[in-house]
Amino acid sequence: MTTRDELLTVRQVLDELGGVSRRTFYRWREIGKAPEGIRLPNGELRIYRSDLNAWLQSLRSTA
């Protein structure tokens, strides 16, 4: 049985991060300090939950 990775909206990611502002999140993306994301054909950004978890783990490792 394979498990499908959940695609999160930016809003869901911000909520998971404890209410980080959208502006801060996009600033982090600009400087390469945010989890990888994909652009959907409609232009919206989605983040795989596994990428978010890996990114959070890397932050814990460096702290």
Steps between C-alpha positions, in 0.01 A plus 500: 500500500640841405430817691437816305679813616259778593525831312455795735385849409710796610231579760527148646880529515475838674258352755737207559780750563299669774362792306805622308390780267464440128749779434762338724447162337549643149807692619644170627430349157679786326817441703478120483408447865160335451384152405489410131167549329333439168294735287170366377378587149273765654806671656431396858784369715480167680744343745526125549457408866815285480700803376362714783585231757852456358553877505381523862729211596797674339424810707492290816833340407674834457353654817 
